[in-house]
Short mmCIF file of C-alpha atoms in Angstrom, two decimals:
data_model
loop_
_atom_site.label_atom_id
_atom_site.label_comp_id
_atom_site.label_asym_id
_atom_site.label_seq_id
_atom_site.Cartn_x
_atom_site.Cartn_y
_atom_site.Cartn_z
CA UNK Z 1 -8.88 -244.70 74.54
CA UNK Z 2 -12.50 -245.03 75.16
CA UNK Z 3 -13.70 -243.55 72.56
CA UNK Z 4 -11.49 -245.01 69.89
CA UNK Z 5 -12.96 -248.84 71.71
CA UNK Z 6 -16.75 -247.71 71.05
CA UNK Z 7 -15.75 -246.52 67.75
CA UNK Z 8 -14.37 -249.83 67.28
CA UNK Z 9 -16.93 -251.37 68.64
CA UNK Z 10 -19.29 -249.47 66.18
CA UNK Z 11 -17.61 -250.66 63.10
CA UNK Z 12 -17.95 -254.08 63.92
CA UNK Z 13 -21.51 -254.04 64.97
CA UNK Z 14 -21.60 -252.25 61.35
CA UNK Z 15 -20.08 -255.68 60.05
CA UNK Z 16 -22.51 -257.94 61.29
CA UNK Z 17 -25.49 -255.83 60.04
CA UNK Z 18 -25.37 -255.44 56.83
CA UNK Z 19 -26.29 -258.29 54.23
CA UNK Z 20 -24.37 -260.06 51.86
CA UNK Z 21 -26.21 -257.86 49.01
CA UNK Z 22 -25.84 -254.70 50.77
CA UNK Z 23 -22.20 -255.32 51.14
CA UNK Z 24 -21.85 -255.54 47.75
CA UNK Z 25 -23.49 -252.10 47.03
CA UNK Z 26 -21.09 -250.28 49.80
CA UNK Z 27 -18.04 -251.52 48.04
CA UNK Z 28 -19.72 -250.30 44.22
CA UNK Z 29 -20.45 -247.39 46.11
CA UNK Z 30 -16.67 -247.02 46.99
CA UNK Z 31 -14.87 -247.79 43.36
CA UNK Z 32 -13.48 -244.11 43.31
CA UNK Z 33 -12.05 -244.28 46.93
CA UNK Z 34 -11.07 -248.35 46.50
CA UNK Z 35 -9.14 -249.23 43.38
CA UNK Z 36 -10.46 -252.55 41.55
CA UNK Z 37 -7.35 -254.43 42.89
CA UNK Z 38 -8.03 -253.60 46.75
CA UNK Z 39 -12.04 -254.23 46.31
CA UNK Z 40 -11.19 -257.84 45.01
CA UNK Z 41 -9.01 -258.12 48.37
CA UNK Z 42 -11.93 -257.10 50.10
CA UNK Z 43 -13.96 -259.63 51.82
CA UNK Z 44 -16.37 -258.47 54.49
CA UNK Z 45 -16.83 -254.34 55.69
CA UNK Z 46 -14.25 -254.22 58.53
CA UNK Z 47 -11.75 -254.74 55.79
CA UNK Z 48 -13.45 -251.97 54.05
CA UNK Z 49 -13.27 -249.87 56.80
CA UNK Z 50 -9.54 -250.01 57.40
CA UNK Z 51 -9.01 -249.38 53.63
CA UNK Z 52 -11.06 -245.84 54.54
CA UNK Z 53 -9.10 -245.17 56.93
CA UNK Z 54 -6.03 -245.27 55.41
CA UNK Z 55 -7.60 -242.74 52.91
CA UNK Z 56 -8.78 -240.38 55.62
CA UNK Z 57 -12.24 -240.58 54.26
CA UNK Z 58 -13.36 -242.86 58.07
CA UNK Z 59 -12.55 -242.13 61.74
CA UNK Z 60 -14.18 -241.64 64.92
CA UNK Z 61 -14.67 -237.82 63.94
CA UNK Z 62 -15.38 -238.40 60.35
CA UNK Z 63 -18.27 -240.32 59.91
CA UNK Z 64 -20.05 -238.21 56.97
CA UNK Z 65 -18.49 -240.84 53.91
CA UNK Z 66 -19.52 -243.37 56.15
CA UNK Z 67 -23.17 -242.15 56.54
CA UNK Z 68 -23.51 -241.51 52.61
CA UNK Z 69 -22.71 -244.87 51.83
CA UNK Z 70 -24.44 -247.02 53.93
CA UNK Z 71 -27.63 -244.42 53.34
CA UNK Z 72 -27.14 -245.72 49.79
CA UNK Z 73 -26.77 -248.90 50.13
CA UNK Z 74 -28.83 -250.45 52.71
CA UNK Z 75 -32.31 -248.83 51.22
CA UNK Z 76 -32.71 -246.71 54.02
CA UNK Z 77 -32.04 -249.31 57.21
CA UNK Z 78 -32.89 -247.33 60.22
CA UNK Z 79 -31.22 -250.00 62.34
CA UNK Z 80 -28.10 -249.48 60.60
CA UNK Z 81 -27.81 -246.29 60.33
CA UNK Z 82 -28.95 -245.90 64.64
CA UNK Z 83 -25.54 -247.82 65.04
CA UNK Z 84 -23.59 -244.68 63.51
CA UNK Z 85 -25.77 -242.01 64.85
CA UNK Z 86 -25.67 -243.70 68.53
CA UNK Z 87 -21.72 -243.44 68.27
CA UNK Z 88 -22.24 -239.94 67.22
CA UNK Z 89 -24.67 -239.37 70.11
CA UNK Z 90 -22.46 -241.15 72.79
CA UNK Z 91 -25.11 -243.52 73.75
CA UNK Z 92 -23.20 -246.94 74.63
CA UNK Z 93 -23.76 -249.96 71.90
CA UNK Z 94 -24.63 -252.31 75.11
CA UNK Z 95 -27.80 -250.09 75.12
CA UNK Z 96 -29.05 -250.32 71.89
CA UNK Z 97 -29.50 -253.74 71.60
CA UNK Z 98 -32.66 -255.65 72.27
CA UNK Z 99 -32.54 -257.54 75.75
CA UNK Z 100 -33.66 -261.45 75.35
CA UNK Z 101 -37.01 -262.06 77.01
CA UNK Z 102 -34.86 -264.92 79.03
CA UNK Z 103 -32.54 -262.70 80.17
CA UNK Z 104 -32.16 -261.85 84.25
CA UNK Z 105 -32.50 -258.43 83.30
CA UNK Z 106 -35.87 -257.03 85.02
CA UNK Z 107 -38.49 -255.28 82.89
CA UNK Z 108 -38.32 -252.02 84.36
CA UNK Z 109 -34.89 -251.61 83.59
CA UNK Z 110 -33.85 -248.03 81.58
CA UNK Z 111 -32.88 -249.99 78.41
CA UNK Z 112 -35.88 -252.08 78.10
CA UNK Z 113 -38.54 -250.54 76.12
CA UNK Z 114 -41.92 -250.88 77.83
CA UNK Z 115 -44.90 -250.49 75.97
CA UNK Z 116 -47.33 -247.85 76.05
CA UNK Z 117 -50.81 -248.08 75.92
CA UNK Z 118 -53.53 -245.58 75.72
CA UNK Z 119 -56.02 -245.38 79.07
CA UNK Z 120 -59.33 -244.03 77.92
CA UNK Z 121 -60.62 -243.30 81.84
CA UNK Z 122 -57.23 -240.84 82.16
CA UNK Z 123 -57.33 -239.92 78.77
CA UNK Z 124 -53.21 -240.29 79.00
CA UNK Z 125 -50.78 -243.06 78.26
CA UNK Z 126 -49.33 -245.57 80.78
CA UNK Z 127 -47.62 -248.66 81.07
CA UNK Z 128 -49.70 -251.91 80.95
CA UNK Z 129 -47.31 -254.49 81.01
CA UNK Z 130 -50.10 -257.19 81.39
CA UNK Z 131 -52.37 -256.01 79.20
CA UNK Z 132 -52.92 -258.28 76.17
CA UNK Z 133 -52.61 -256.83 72.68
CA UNK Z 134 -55.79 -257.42 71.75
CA UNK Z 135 -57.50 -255.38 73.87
CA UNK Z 136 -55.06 -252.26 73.52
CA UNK Z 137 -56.96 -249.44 72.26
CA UNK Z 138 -56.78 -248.58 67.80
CA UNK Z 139 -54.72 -245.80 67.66
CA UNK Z 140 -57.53 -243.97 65.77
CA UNK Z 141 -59.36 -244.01 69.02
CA UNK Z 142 -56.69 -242.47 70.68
CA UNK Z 143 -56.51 -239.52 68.30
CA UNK Z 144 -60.58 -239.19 68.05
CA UNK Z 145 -60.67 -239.51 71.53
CA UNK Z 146 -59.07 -236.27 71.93
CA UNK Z 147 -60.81 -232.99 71.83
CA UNK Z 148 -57.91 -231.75 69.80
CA UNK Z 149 -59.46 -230.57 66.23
CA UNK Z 150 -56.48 -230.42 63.68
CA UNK Z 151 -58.24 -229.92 60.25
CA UNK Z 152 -56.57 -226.40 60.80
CA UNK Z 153 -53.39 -227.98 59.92
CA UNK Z 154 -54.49 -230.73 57.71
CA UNK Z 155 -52.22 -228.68 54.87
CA UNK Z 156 -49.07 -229.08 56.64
CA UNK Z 157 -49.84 -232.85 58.01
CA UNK Z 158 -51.01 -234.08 54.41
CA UNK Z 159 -47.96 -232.30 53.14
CA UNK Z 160 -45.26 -233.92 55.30
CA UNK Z 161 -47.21 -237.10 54.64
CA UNK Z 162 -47.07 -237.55 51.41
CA UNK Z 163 -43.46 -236.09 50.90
CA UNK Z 164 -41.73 -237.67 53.96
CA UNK Z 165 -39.90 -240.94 53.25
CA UNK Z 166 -37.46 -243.45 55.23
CA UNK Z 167 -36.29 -240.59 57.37
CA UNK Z 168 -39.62 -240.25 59.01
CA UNK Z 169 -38.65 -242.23 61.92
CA UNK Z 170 -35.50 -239.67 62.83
CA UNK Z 171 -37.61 -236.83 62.50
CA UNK Z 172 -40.47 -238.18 65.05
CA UNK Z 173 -37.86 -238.79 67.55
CA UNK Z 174 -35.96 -234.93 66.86
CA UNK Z 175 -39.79 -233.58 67.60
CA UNK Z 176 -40.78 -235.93 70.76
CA UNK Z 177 -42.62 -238.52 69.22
CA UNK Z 178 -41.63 -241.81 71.85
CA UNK Z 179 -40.12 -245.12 70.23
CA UNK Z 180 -43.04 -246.93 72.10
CA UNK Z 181 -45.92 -244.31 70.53
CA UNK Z 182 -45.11 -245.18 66.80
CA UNK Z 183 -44.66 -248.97 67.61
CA UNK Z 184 -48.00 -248.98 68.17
CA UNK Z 185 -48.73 -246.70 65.26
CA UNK Z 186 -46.77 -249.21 63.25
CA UNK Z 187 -48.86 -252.09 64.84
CA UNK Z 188 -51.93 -250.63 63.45
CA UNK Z 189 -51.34 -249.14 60.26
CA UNK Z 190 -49.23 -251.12 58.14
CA UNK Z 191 -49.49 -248.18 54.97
CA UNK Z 192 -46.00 -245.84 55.38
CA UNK Z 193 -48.22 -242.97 54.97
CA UNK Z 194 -50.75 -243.71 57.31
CA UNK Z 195 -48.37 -244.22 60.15
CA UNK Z 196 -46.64 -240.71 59.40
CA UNK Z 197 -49.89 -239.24 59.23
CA UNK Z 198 -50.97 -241.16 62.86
CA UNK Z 199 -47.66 -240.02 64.47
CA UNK Z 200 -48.45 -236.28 63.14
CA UNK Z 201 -51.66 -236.21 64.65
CA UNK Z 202 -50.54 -237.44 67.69
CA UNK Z 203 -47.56 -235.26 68.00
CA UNK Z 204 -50.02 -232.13 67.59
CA UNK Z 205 -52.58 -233.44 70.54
CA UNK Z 206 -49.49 -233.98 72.69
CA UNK Z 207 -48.77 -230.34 71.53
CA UNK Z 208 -51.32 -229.04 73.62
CA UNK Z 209 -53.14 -229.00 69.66
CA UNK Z 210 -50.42 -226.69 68.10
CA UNK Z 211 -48.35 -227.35 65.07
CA UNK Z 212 -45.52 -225.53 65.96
CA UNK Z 213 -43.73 -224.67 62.49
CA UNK Z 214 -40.36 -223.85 63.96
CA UNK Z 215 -39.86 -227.17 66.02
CA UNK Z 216 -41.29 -228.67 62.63
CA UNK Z 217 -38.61 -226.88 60.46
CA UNK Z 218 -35.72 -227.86 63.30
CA UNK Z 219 -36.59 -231.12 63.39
CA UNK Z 220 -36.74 -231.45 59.11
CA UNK Z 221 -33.36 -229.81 59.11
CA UNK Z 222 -31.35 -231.95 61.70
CA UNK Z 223 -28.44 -233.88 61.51
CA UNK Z 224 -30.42 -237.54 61.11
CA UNK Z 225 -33.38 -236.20 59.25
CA UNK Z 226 -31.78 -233.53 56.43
CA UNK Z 227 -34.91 -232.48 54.55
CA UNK Z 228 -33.86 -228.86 53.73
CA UNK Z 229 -36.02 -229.26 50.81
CA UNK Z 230 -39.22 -229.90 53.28
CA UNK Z 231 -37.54 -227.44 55.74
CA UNK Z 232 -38.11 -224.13 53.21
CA UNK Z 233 -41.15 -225.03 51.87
CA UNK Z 234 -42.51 -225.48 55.36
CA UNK Z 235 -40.50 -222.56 56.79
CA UNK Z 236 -42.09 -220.54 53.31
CA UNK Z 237 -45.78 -221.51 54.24
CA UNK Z 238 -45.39 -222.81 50.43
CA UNK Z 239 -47.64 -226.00 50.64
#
């Protein structure tokens, strides 16, 4: 019964994601599943949803249809797609949503993402909740001010740069990469290949300076990344 509430639960938070526009495209998207007649009746996703169910192609175990077309109609949303692959994951919907800065809940709590700053005395990261963004450390300094020399690897980083796309996100998370780490990335770079290239780097210096190929080829190939493509030719050394 619990289970079928949070799956529930995780088709309506589905329904008040997605955009008008985006709606539109999941129900083109699902002409050979939903005849003309029923798409006409449809008029926001929960009714969408119950329409896949009755099909069999939707259900707390069979989320792959579901996946496909929200992948191809929301351009790539990584904060819709989080909603299906927290379900999968078991991690509660309370938890995944942002907590309001006037909310009684305190800062340290386990849901509230603190941020992370770099301290260049401990060479390591800490939280500095009171330290003003401004003075928070490039994340190019972080990077140069390791001793960590990756031009070894600069094949495989410019590689996954240039051929990694929306998905990058999922696969920093599958190799360690924190939430907080590419926030700031993301703060500092605004260029989609920059970032990935950032988060690469810094994945490798928290690597002990190692790019280790199999994590790299396990991460590519899992479940919320699916890059078998990048997967062989990394696995192949054919870069």
């Amino acid at each position: 019964m619990a289970a079928d509430f949070e799956y529930k639960q995780m088709l309506l938070e589905l329904d008040k994601s997605l955009k008008a526009e985006e709606f539109e495209s999941l129900k083109f998207l699902c002409k050979d599943e939903v005849k003309k007649r029923e798409r006409e009746s449809v008029n926001r996703p929960t009714d969408l949803w119950e329409i896949l169910e009755t099909r069999e192609k939707l259900g707390p175990n069979n989320l792959a249809f579901l996946k496909q077309i929200i992948k191809g109609s929301c351009n790539g949303r990584l904060d819709v797609l989080r909603v299906i692959e927290n379900f999968e994951r078991g991690i509660p919907l309370d938890s995944q949503r942002p907590v309001n800065s006037s909310s009684s809940v305190p800062t340290n709590h386990p849901y509230v993402q603190q941020p992370v700053f770099y301290n260049p005395v401990l060479k390591q990261y800490g939280q500095q909740p009171g330290m003003p963004t401004r003075d928070r450390p490039q994340v190019t300094s972080i990077i140069h001010s390791s001793a960590v020399n990756v031009d070894k690897y600069m094949k495989e980083i410019n590689f996954l740069t240039k051929n990694l796309g929306r998905e990058w996100r999922f696969f920093m998370r599958t190799l360690g990469v924190t939430d907080g780490d590419m926030m700031s990335v993301e703060q500092d770079h605004r260029s989609l290949r920059d970032q990935i290239y950032q988060c690469l780097v810094l994945w490798i210096s928290n690597n002990g300076g190692q790019f280790d190929r199999g994590r790299v080829v396990a991460a590519l190939r899992d479940s919320a990344v699916e890059r078998y493509d990048l997967a062989g030719r990394i696995q192949d050394c054919d870069i």
